[in-house]
Short mmCIF file of N, CA and C in Angstrom, two decimals:
data_model
loop_
_atom_site.label_atom_id
_atom_site.label_comp_id
_atom_site.label_asym_id
_atom_site.label_seq_id
_atom_site.Cartn_x
_atom_site.Cartn_y
_atom_site.Cartn_z
N ILE A 1 30.91 -20.95 14.63
CA ILE A 1 31.57 -21.01 15.93
C ILE A 1 30.50 -20.97 17.01
N LYS A 2 30.55 -21.93 17.92
CA LYS A 2 29.63 -21.95 19.04
C LYS A 2 30.22 -21.17 20.20
N VAL A 3 29.38 -20.36 20.81
CA VAL A 3 29.80 -19.63 22.00
C VAL A 3 29.07 -20.24 23.19
N ILE A 4 29.84 -20.67 24.14
CA ILE A 4 29.27 -21.28 25.34
C ILE A 4 29.46 -20.31 26.49
N TYR A 5 28.36 -20.00 27.15
CA TYR A 5 28.40 -19.06 28.28
C TYR A 5 28.83 -19.79 29.54
N ILE A 6 29.88 -19.29 30.15
CA ILE A 6 30.30 -19.79 31.45
C ILE A 6 30.30 -18.59 32.38
N PRO A 7 29.42 -18.60 33.39
CA PRO A 7 29.30 -17.44 34.27
C PRO A 7 30.60 -17.15 35.01
N ASN A 8 30.85 -15.87 35.22
CA ASN A 8 32.04 -15.48 35.97
C ASN A 8 31.86 -15.86 37.42
N GLN A 9 32.88 -16.42 37.97
CA GLN A 9 32.85 -16.85 39.36
C GLN A 9 33.59 -15.80 40.18
N GLN A 10 32.96 -15.32 41.23
CA GLN A 10 33.59 -14.32 42.08
C GLN A 10 34.71 -14.98 42.87
N LYS A 11 35.66 -14.17 43.28
CA LYS A 11 36.79 -14.72 44.03
C LYS A 11 36.32 -15.39 45.30
N GLY A 12 36.79 -16.59 45.52
CA GLY A 12 36.47 -17.31 46.74
C GLY A 12 35.09 -17.94 46.77
N GLU A 13 34.30 -17.75 45.73
CA GLU A 13 32.95 -18.31 45.71
C GLU A 13 33.03 -19.80 45.41
N LYS A 14 32.52 -20.60 46.34
CA LYS A 14 32.51 -22.04 46.13
C LYS A 14 31.23 -22.41 45.42
N MET A 15 31.32 -23.36 44.52
CA MET A 15 30.15 -23.79 43.78
C MET A 15 29.57 -25.04 44.43
N ASN A 16 29.14 -24.89 45.69
CA ASN A 16 28.51 -26.02 46.35
C ASN A 16 27.02 -26.03 46.01
N ILE A 17 26.32 -26.99 46.53
CA ILE A 17 24.91 -27.16 46.18
C ILE A 17 24.09 -25.95 46.61
N GLN A 18 24.38 -25.37 47.76
CA GLN A 18 23.64 -24.20 48.22
C GLN A 18 23.83 -23.02 47.29
N THR A 19 25.04 -22.79 46.86
CA THR A 19 25.33 -21.68 45.95
C THR A 19 24.67 -21.92 44.60
N LEU A 20 24.77 -23.14 44.10
CA LEU A 20 24.20 -23.45 42.79
C LEU A 20 22.67 -23.41 42.81
N SER A 21 22.07 -23.72 43.94
CA SER A 21 20.61 -23.71 44.01
C SER A 21 20.05 -22.30 43.86
N LYS A 22 20.87 -21.29 44.06
CA LYS A 22 20.43 -19.91 43.89
C LYS A 22 20.52 -19.44 42.44
N LYS A 23 21.20 -20.21 41.61
CA LYS A 23 21.37 -19.85 40.20
C LYS A 23 20.14 -20.23 39.40
N PRO A 24 19.84 -19.49 38.34
CA PRO A 24 18.68 -19.85 37.50
C PRO A 24 18.94 -21.15 36.75
N THR A 25 17.85 -21.82 36.38
CA THR A 25 17.94 -23.12 35.73
C THR A 25 18.71 -23.02 34.41
N TRP A 26 18.44 -21.97 33.63
CA TRP A 26 19.12 -21.85 32.33
C TRP A 26 20.63 -21.78 32.52
N GLU A 27 21.07 -21.10 33.58
CA GLU A 27 22.50 -20.97 33.82
C GLU A 27 23.11 -22.32 34.21
N LEU A 28 22.39 -23.08 35.02
CA LEU A 28 22.88 -24.41 35.42
C LEU A 28 22.96 -25.34 34.22
N LYS A 29 21.94 -25.29 33.34
CA LYS A 29 21.96 -26.14 32.15
C LYS A 29 23.14 -25.82 31.26
N LEU A 30 23.42 -24.53 31.09
CA LEU A 30 24.57 -24.15 30.27
C LEU A 30 25.89 -24.55 30.94
N MET A 31 25.93 -24.46 32.26
CA MET A 31 27.12 -24.87 32.99
C MET A 31 27.38 -26.36 32.80
N VAL A 32 26.33 -27.17 32.92
CA VAL A 32 26.46 -28.62 32.74
C VAL A 32 26.90 -28.92 31.31
N LYS A 33 26.30 -28.22 30.35
CA LYS A 33 26.66 -28.44 28.94
C LYS A 33 28.13 -28.10 28.69
N ALA A 34 28.57 -26.97 29.25
CA ALA A 34 29.96 -26.55 29.06
C ALA A 34 30.94 -27.50 29.74
N LEU A 35 30.62 -27.90 30.95
CA LEU A 35 31.54 -28.76 31.70
C LEU A 35 31.50 -30.22 31.23
N SER A 36 30.45 -30.58 30.47
CA SER A 36 30.32 -31.95 29.98
C SER A 36 30.87 -32.13 28.58
N SER A 37 31.26 -31.05 27.94
CA SER A 37 31.78 -31.17 26.58
C SER A 37 33.07 -31.99 26.58
N PRO A 38 33.35 -32.67 25.48
CA PRO A 38 34.55 -33.52 25.43
C PRO A 38 35.84 -32.78 25.76
N VAL A 39 35.96 -31.54 25.30
CA VAL A 39 37.18 -30.78 25.58
C VAL A 39 37.26 -30.46 27.07
N SER A 40 36.13 -30.07 27.65
CA SER A 40 36.12 -29.73 29.07
C SER A 40 36.41 -30.95 29.93
N LEU A 41 35.89 -32.10 29.53
CA LEU A 41 36.15 -33.30 30.32
C LEU A 41 37.64 -33.60 30.39
N PHE A 42 38.34 -33.27 29.33
CA PHE A 42 39.78 -33.48 29.29
C PHE A 42 40.52 -32.45 30.15
N LEU A 43 39.98 -31.21 30.16
CA LEU A 43 40.68 -30.12 30.84
C LEU A 43 40.20 -29.86 32.27
N ASN A 44 39.07 -30.44 32.66
CA ASN A 44 38.50 -30.16 33.97
C ASN A 44 39.43 -30.57 35.10
N ASP A 45 39.47 -29.73 36.13
CA ASP A 45 40.20 -30.09 37.34
C ASP A 45 39.18 -30.61 38.37
N GLU A 46 39.63 -30.85 39.57
CA GLU A 46 38.75 -31.41 40.61
C GLU A 46 37.59 -30.47 40.94
N LYS A 47 37.87 -29.16 40.98
CA LYS A 47 36.82 -28.19 41.29
C LYS A 47 35.74 -28.18 40.22
N ALA A 48 36.15 -28.27 38.97
CA ALA A 48 35.19 -28.28 37.87
C ALA A 48 34.36 -29.56 37.90
N GLU A 49 34.98 -30.67 38.23
CA GLU A 49 34.25 -31.94 38.35
C GLU A 49 33.22 -31.86 39.47
N GLU A 50 33.60 -31.27 40.59
CA GLU A 50 32.66 -31.11 41.71
C GLU A 50 31.52 -30.18 41.33
N ARG A 51 31.85 -29.09 40.62
CA ARG A 51 30.83 -28.14 40.17
C ARG A 51 29.84 -28.81 39.22
N LEU A 52 30.35 -29.66 38.32
CA LEU A 52 29.50 -30.39 37.38
C LEU A 52 28.57 -31.34 38.13
N LYS A 53 29.12 -32.08 39.07
CA LYS A 53 28.33 -33.03 39.85
C LYS A 53 27.23 -32.31 40.64
N ASN A 54 27.60 -31.20 41.29
CA ASN A 54 26.63 -30.45 42.09
C ASN A 54 25.56 -29.80 41.23
N ALA A 55 25.93 -29.30 40.06
CA ALA A 55 24.95 -28.69 39.15
C ALA A 55 23.94 -29.73 38.68
N LYS A 56 24.42 -30.94 38.40
CA LYS A 56 23.51 -32.02 37.98
C LYS A 56 22.55 -32.38 39.11
N ILE A 57 23.03 -32.40 40.34
CA ILE A 57 22.18 -32.71 41.48
C ILE A 57 21.09 -31.65 41.65
N VAL A 58 21.47 -30.38 41.55
CA VAL A 58 20.50 -29.29 41.70
C VAL A 58 19.44 -29.36 40.60
N LEU A 59 19.87 -29.60 39.35
CA LEU A 59 18.90 -29.72 38.25
C LEU A 59 17.96 -30.90 38.45
N GLU A 60 18.49 -32.00 38.91
CA GLU A 60 17.67 -33.19 39.16
C GLU A 60 16.62 -32.91 40.24
N ASN A 61 17.04 -32.22 41.30
CA ASN A 61 16.11 -31.86 42.37
C ASN A 61 15.01 -30.93 41.87
N ARG A 62 15.38 -30.00 41.00
CA ARG A 62 14.38 -29.09 40.45
C ARG A 62 13.38 -29.82 39.56
N GLU A 63 13.88 -30.78 38.80
CA GLU A 63 12.98 -31.55 37.94
C GLU A 63 11.99 -32.36 38.78
N ARG A 64 12.48 -32.96 39.87
CA ARG A 64 11.60 -33.71 40.77
C ARG A 64 10.55 -32.80 41.40
N ALA A 65 10.99 -31.63 41.84
CA ALA A 65 10.06 -30.69 42.46
C ALA A 65 8.99 -30.25 41.46
N GLU A 66 9.38 -30.04 40.22
CA GLU A 66 8.41 -29.65 39.18
C GLU A 66 7.42 -30.78 38.91
N GLU A 67 7.90 -32.02 38.87
CA GLU A 67 7.00 -33.17 38.67
C GLU A 67 5.98 -33.26 39.80
N ILE A 68 6.43 -33.07 41.02
CA ILE A 68 5.52 -33.12 42.17
C ILE A 68 4.50 -32.00 42.09
N ARG A 69 4.95 -30.81 41.71
CA ARG A 69 4.04 -29.67 41.57
C ARG A 69 2.97 -29.94 40.51
N GLN A 70 3.39 -30.52 39.37
CA GLN A 70 2.45 -30.83 38.30
C GLN A 70 1.44 -31.89 38.74
N ARG A 71 1.90 -32.87 39.51
CA ARG A 71 0.99 -33.91 40.01
C ARG A 71 -0.05 -33.32 40.95
N LYS A 72 0.38 -32.41 41.83
CA LYS A 72 -0.55 -31.77 42.75
C LYS A 72 -1.61 -30.97 41.99
N ILE A 73 -1.19 -30.27 40.95
CA ILE A 73 -2.14 -29.51 40.13
C ILE A 73 -3.14 -30.45 39.47
N ALA A 74 -2.66 -31.58 38.95
CA ALA A 74 -3.55 -32.54 38.31
C ALA A 74 -4.55 -33.11 39.30
N ILE A 75 -4.11 -33.41 40.51
CA ILE A 75 -5.00 -33.94 41.54
C ILE A 75 -6.05 -32.90 41.92
N GLN A 76 -5.64 -31.63 42.02
CA GLN A 76 -6.59 -30.57 42.34
C GLN A 76 -7.65 -30.44 41.25
N ARG A 77 -7.24 -30.57 39.98
CA ARG A 77 -8.20 -30.48 38.88
C ARG A 77 -9.21 -31.63 38.95
N VAL A 78 -8.72 -32.83 39.21
CA VAL A 78 -9.60 -33.99 39.30
C VAL A 78 -10.57 -33.81 40.47
N ASP A 79 -10.06 -33.33 41.60
CA ASP A 79 -10.91 -33.10 42.76
C ASP A 79 -12.00 -32.07 42.45
N ALA A 80 -11.61 -31.00 41.75
CA ALA A 80 -12.57 -29.96 41.40
C ALA A 80 -13.64 -30.52 40.46
N GLN A 81 -13.23 -31.35 39.50
CA GLN A 81 -14.19 -31.95 38.58
C GLN A 81 -15.11 -32.91 39.31
N THR A 82 -14.57 -33.67 40.24
CA THR A 82 -15.37 -34.63 41.00
C THR A 82 -16.40 -33.90 41.86
N LYS A 83 -16.02 -32.80 42.48
CA LYS A 83 -16.94 -32.03 43.30
C LYS A 83 -18.07 -31.43 42.45
N SER A 84 -17.72 -30.97 41.25
CA SER A 84 -18.76 -30.37 40.39
C SER A 84 -19.72 -31.44 39.90
N VAL A 85 -19.27 -32.65 39.69
CA VAL A 85 -20.13 -33.75 39.25
C VAL A 85 -21.06 -34.17 40.39
N LYS A 86 -20.56 -34.18 41.64
CA LYS A 86 -21.36 -34.58 42.78
C LYS A 86 -22.51 -33.60 43.04
N LYS A 87 -22.35 -32.34 42.67
CA LYS A 87 -23.40 -31.36 42.88
C LYS A 87 -24.62 -31.67 42.02
N TRP A 88 -24.42 -32.25 40.89
CA TRP A 88 -25.55 -32.55 39.98
C TRP A 88 -26.31 -33.68 40.55
#
């Protein structure tokens, strides 16, 4: 039996992009997995569909931000290597 974690939603808490951006990545991934399952797709209401769409957007933005961060680190390493070579 698979157990899928779905975080408890407080009363009146909307799952908009701002709210979801405060959630940890692991929680968003599990939310997307739970809301994307075949059974959930059949049972989802409009709010769940919006929550799924917003969670995917937040995850996509985080992935882009991580890619940019990794590129900056790579550029800094190349710059540092270039500077050390020029000293010789």
